[in-house]
Coordinates of C-alpha atoms in Angstrom, one line a residue:
X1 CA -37.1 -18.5 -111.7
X2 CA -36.7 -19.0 -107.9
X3 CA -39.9 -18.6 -106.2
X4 CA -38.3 -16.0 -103.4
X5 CA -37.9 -13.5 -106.4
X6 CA -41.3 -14.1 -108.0
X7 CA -43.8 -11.6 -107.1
X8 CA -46.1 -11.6 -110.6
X9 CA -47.2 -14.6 -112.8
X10 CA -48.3 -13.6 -116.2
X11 CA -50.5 -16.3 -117.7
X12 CA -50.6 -16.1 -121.1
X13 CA -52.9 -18.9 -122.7
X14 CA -52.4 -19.1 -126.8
X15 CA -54.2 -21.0 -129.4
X16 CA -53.4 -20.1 -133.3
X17 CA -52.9 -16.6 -132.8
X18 CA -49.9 -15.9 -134.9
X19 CA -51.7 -12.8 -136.5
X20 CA -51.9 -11.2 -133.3
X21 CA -49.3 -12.7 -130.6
X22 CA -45.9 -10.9 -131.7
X23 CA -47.6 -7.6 -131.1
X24 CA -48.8 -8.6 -127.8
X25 CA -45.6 -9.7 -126.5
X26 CA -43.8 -7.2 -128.0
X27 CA -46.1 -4.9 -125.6
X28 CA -45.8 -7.3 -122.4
X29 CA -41.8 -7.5 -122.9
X30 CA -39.4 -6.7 -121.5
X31 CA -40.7 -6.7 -118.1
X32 CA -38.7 -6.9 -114.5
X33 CA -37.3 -10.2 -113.0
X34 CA -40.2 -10.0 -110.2
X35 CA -42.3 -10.8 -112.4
X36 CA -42.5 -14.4 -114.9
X37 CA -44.3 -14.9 -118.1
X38 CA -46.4 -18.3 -118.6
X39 CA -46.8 -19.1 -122.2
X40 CA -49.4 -21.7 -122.4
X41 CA -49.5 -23.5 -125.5
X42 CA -53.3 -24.7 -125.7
X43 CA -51.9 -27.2 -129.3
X44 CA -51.3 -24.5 -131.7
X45 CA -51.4 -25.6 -134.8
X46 CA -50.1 -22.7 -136.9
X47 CA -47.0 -20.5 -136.4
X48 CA -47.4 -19.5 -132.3
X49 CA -45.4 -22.1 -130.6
X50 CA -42.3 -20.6 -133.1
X51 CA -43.1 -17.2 -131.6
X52 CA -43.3 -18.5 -128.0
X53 CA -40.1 -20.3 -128.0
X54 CA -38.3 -17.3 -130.0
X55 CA -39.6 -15.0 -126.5
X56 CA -38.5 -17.6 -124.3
X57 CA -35.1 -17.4 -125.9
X58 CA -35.1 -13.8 -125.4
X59 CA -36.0 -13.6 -122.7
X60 CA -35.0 -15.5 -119.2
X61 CA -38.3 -15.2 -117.1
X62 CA -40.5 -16.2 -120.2
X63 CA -41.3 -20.0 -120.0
X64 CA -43.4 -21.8 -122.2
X65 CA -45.6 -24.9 -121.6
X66 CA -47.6 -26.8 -124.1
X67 CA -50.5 -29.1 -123.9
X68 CA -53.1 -30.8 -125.8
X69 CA -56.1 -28.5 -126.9
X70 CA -58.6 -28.4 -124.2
X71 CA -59.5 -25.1 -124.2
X72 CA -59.0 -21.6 -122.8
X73 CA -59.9 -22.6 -119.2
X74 CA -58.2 -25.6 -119.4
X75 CA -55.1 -23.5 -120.2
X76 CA -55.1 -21.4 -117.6
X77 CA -55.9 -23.7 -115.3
X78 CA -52.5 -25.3 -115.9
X79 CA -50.6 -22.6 -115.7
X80 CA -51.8 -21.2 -112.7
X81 CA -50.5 -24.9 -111.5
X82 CA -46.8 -23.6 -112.0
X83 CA -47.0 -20.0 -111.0
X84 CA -45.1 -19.1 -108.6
X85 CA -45.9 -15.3 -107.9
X86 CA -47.6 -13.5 -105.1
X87 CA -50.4 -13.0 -107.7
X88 CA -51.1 -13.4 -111.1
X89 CA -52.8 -12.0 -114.0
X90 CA -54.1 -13.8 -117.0
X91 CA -54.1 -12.1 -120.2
X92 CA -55.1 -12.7 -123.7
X93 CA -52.8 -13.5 -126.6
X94 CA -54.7 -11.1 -128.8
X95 CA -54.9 -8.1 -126.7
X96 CA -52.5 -5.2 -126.1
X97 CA -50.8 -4.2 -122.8
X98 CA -51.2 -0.6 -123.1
X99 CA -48.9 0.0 -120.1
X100 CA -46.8 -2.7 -118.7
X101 CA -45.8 0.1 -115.3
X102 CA -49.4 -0.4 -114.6
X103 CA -48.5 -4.6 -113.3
X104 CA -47.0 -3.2 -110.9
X105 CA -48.5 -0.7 -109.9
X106 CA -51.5 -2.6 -109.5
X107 CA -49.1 -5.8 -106.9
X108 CA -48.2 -2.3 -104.8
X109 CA -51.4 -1.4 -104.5
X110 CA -53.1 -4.9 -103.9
X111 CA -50.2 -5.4 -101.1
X112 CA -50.9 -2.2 -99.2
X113 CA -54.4 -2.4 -99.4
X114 CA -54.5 -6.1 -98.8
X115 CA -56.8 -6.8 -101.0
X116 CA -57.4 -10.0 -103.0
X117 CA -58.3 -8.9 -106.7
X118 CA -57.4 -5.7 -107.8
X119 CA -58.8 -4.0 -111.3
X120 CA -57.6 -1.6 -113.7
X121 CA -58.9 0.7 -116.8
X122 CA -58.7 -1.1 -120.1
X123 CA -59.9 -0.3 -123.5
X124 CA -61.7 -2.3 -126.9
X125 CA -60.1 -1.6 -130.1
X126 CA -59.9 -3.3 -133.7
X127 CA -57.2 -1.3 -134.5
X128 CA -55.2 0.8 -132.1
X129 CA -55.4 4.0 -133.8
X130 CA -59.3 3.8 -132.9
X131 CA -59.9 2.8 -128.7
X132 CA -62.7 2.6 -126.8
X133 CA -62.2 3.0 -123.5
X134 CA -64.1 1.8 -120.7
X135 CA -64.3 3.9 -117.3
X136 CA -67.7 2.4 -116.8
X137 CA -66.6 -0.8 -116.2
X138 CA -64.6 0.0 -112.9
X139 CA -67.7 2.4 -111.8
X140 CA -66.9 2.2 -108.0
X141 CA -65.2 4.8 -105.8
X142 CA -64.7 3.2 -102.3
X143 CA -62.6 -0.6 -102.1
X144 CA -65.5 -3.6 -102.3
X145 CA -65.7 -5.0 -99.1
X146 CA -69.2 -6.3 -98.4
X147 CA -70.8 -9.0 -99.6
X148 CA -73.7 -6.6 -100.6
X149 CA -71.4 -4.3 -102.3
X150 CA -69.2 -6.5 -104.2
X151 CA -72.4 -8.5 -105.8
X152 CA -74.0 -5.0 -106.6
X153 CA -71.2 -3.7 -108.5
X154 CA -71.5 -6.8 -110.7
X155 CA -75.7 -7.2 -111.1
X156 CA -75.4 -3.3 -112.3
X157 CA -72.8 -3.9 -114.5
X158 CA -70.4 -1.4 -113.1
X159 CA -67.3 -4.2 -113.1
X160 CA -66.4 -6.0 -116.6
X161 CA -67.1 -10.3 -116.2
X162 CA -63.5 -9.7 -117.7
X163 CA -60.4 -11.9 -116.2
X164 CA -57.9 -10.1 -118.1
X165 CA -58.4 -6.4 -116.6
X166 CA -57.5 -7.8 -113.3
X167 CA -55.1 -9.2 -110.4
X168 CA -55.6 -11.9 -108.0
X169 CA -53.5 -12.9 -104.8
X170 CA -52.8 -16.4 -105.8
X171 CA -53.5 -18.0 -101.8
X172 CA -57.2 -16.2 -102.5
X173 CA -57.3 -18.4 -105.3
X174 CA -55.8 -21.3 -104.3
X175 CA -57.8 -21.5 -100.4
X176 CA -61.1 -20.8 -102.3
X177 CA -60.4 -23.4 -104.9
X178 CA -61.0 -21.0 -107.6
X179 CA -60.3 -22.0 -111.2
X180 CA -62.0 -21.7 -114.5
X181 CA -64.5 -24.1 -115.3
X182 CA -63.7 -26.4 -118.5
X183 CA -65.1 -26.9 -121.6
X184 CA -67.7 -23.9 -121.6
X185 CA -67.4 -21.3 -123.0
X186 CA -68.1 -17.2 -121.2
X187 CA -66.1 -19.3 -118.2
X188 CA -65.1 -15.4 -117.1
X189 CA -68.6 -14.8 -116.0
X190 CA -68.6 -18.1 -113.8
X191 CA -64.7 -17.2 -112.1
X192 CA -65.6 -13.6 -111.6
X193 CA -68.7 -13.9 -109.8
X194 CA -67.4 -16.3 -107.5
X195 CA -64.2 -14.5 -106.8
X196 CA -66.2 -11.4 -106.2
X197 CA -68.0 -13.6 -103.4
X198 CA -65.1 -15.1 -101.9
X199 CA -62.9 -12.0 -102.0
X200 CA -62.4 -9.9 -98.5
X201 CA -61.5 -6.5 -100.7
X202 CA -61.7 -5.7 -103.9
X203 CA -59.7 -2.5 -105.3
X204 CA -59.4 -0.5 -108.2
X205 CA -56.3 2.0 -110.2
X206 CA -57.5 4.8 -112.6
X207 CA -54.5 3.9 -114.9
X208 CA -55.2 1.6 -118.1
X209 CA -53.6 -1.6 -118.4
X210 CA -55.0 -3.3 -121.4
X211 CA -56.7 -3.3 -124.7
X212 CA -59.2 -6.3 -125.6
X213 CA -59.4 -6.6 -129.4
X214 CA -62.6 -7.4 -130.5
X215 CA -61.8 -9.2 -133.8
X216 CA -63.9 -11.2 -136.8
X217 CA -64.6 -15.1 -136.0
X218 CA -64.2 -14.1 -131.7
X219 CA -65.9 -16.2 -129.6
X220 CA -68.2 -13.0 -128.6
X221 CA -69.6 -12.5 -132.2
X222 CA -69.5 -16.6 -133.0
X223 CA -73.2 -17.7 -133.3
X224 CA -73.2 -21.7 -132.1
X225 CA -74.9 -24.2 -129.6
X226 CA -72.3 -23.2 -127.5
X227 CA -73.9 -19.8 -127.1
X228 CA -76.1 -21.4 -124.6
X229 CA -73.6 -21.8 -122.3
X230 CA -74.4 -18.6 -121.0
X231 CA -77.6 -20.3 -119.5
X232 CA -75.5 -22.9 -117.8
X233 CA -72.9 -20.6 -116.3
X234 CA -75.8 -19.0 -115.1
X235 CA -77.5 -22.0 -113.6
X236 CA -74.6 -22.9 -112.1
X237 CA -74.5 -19.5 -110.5
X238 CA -77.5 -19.6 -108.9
X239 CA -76.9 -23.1 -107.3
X240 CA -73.6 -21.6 -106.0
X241 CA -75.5 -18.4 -103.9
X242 CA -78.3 -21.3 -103.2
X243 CA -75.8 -23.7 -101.4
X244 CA -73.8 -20.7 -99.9
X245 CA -76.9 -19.5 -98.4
X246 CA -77.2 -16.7 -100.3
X247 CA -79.7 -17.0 -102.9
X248 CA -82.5 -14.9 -101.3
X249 CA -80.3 -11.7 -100.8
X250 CA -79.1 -11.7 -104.6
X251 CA -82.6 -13.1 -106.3
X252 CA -84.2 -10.0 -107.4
X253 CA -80.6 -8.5 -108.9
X254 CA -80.1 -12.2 -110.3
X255 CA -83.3 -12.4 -112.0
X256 CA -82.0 -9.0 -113.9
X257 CA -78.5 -10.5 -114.8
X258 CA -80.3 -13.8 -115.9
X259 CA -82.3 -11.1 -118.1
X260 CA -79.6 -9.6 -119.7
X261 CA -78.1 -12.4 -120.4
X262 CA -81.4 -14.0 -122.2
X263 CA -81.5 -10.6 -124.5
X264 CA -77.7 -10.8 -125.1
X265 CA -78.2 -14.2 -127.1
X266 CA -81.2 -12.8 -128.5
X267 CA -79.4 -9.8 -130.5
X268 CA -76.2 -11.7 -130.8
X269 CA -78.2 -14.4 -133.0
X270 CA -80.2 -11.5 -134.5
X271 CA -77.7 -8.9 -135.2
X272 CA -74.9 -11.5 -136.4
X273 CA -76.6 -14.7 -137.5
X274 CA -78.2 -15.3 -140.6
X275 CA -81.2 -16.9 -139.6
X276 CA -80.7 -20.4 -140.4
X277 CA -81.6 -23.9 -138.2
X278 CA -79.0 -23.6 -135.7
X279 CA -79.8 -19.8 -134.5
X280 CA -83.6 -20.3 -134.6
X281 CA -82.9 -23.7 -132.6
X282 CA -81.5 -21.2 -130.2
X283 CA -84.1 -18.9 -130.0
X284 CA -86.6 -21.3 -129.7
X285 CA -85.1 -22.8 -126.8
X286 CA -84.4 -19.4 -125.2
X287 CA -88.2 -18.0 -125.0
X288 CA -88.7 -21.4 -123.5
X289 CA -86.8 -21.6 -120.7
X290 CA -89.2 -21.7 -117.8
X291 CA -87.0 -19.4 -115.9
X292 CA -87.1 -16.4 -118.0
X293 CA -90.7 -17.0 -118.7
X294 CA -91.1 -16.3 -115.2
X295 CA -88.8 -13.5 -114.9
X296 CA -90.1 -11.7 -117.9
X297 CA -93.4 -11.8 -115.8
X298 CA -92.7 -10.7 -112.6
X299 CA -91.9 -7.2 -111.5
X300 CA -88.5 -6.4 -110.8
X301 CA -87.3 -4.5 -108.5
X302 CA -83.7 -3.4 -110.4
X303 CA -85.1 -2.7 -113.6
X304 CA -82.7 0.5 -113.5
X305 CA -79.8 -2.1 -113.8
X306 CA -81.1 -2.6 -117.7
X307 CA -79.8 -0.2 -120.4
X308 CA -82.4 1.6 -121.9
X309 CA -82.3 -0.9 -124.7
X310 CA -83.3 -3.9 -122.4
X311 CA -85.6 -1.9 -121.0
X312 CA -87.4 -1.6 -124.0
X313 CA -87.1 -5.3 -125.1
X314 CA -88.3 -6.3 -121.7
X315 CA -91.2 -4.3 -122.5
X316 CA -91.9 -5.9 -125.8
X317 CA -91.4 -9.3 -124.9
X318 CA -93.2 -9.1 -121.4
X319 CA -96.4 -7.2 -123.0
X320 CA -96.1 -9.8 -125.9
X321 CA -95.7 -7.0 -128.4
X322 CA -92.8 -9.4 -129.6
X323 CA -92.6 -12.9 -129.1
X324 CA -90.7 -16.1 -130.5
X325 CA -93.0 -15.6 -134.0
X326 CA -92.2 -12.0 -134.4
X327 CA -88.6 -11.7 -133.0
X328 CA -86.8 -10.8 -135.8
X329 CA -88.7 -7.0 -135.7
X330 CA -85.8 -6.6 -132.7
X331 CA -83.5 -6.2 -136.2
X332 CA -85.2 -3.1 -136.6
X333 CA -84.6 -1.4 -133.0
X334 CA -80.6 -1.7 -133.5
X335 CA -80.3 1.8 -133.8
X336 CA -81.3 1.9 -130.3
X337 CA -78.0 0.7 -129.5
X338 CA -76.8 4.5 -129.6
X339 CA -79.6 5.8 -127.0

């Protein structure tokens, strides 16, 4: 596809998703010549690289690249090396484009408003007769402009850590040296934050674009090592604000989001472990992280970014009515999950 007529690139990493990968191309495609499809083959092993190539036969602005396994950053990384769009989107090989008019819609509105990432509505589902949608993860009313305002909307939770729900002008990307950072996983967290920072606006449509499937075996509800990665992304977060001078205006909101990040290992190994070496490896090295023995002691100031439910295990843990030897009584408060 000649750049001139390229307005959208559609990154599209895949990795042995043969279960799910027809229906979300059959919900992508067809889609206009302005925009081009970027099937990244991460080394699929099973029957995805036949259903890639059968698209790109299909259709003339689908074009498939393949690589070695490195990952899902590593992927789209190296597509975003051959896009040739205005923007680009990245999207999941297991999801569901719910409506592809909203692409579109979205490059309109990101060229008249000027601004540099641009986010839509989405939805969870397992299966798509049952969705979850999502209004409050695009909570904002006026476009993201200041520093203060962008980093707010992300400490309270009001905008997903999600890639996929957005768009992004590809020069932001490229003059910022954005890209996702490899061989870690919850990399969205990392690229997000930082866009948010380096973007000039950020805007929003009401329409829904996406469903994310949460299925069995996803990285989200995997309990590894790797779940610790969370703590690096976020140590790498802070050094970022602390070398772009920034640190002390985000601390106090920082000291939350490293809070409810702590808890969201905590009930992920509680509520879908099974309480064997590994996942109490984790938890031991969790409660003692000098960091979050700090923050679980000192008063914070956005404690009305919490749910209620991290209210109340910040409560517990920071009055020591629960600790490391007792943890597992969090198994009891799930129900609070519904307050």
């Amino acid at each position: 596809m000649n750049k001139k007529n390229c307005q959208i690139s559609i990154i599209v990493p895949f990795y042995n998703v043969e279960l799910y990968f027809r229906q979300f191309l059959d919900s992508l495609l067809p889609i206009g010549d302005n925009c081009e499809v970027i099937l990244v083959d991460d080394g699929s092993q099973d029957f995805s690289t036949d259903i890639a190539i059968e698209f790109t036969e299909r259709f003339s602005n689908v074009k498939l690249l393949q690589k070695q396994n490195g990952g899902l950053s590593s992927a789209r990384n190296y597509g975003l090396k051959f896009a040739k769009g205005d923007y680009v989107i990245f999207f999941d090989s297991d999801d569901y484009i719910e409506d592809k008019t909203v692409i579109y819609k979205m490059f309109e509105e990101a060229v008249v408003k000027k601004a540099d990432i641009l986010i839509a509505q989405y939805y969870e589902f397992i299966e798509l007769d049952n969705k979850k949608f999502r209004p409050d993860k695009i909570n904002f009313i006026q476009d993201l402009i200041s520093l203060e305002d962008k980093m707010d909307k992300l400490f309270q939770n009001c905008v997903s850590f999600a890639v996929w729900d957005k768009i992004y002008k590809i020069d932001f990307l490229k003059s910022n040296n954005l890209q996702f950072k490899e061989g870690v996983w919850f990399e969205d967290m990392d690229f997000i934050y930082k866009a948010f920072f380096y973007a000039s606006k950020i805007s929003k449509v009401e329409d829904v674009l996406i469903g994310y499937r949460q299925r069995p075996g996803s990285i989200m509800k995997t309990i590894s090592p790797k779940i610790l990665d969370k703590i690096s992304v976020l140590e790498g977060l802070y050094d970022f604000f602390e070398e772009k001078n920034t640190l002390s205006k985000v601390y106090e909101k920082f000291k939350v989001l490293y809070i409810r990040i702590i808890f969201s290992i905590i009930y992920s190994v509680l509520i879908f472990g099974s309480n064997n070496k590994v996942e109490n490896e984790i938890l031991d090295k969790v409660f003692n992280l000098p960091f979050f023995k700090v923050a679980i002691q000192e008063k914070l100031v956005h404690k009305n970014y919490l749910s209620k439910l991290e209210k109340f295990l910040f409560y517990l843990i920071k009055f020591k009515i629960i600790n490391r030897n007792n943890i597992n009584l969090i198994r009891y408060f799930t129900v609070l999950r519904r307050l």
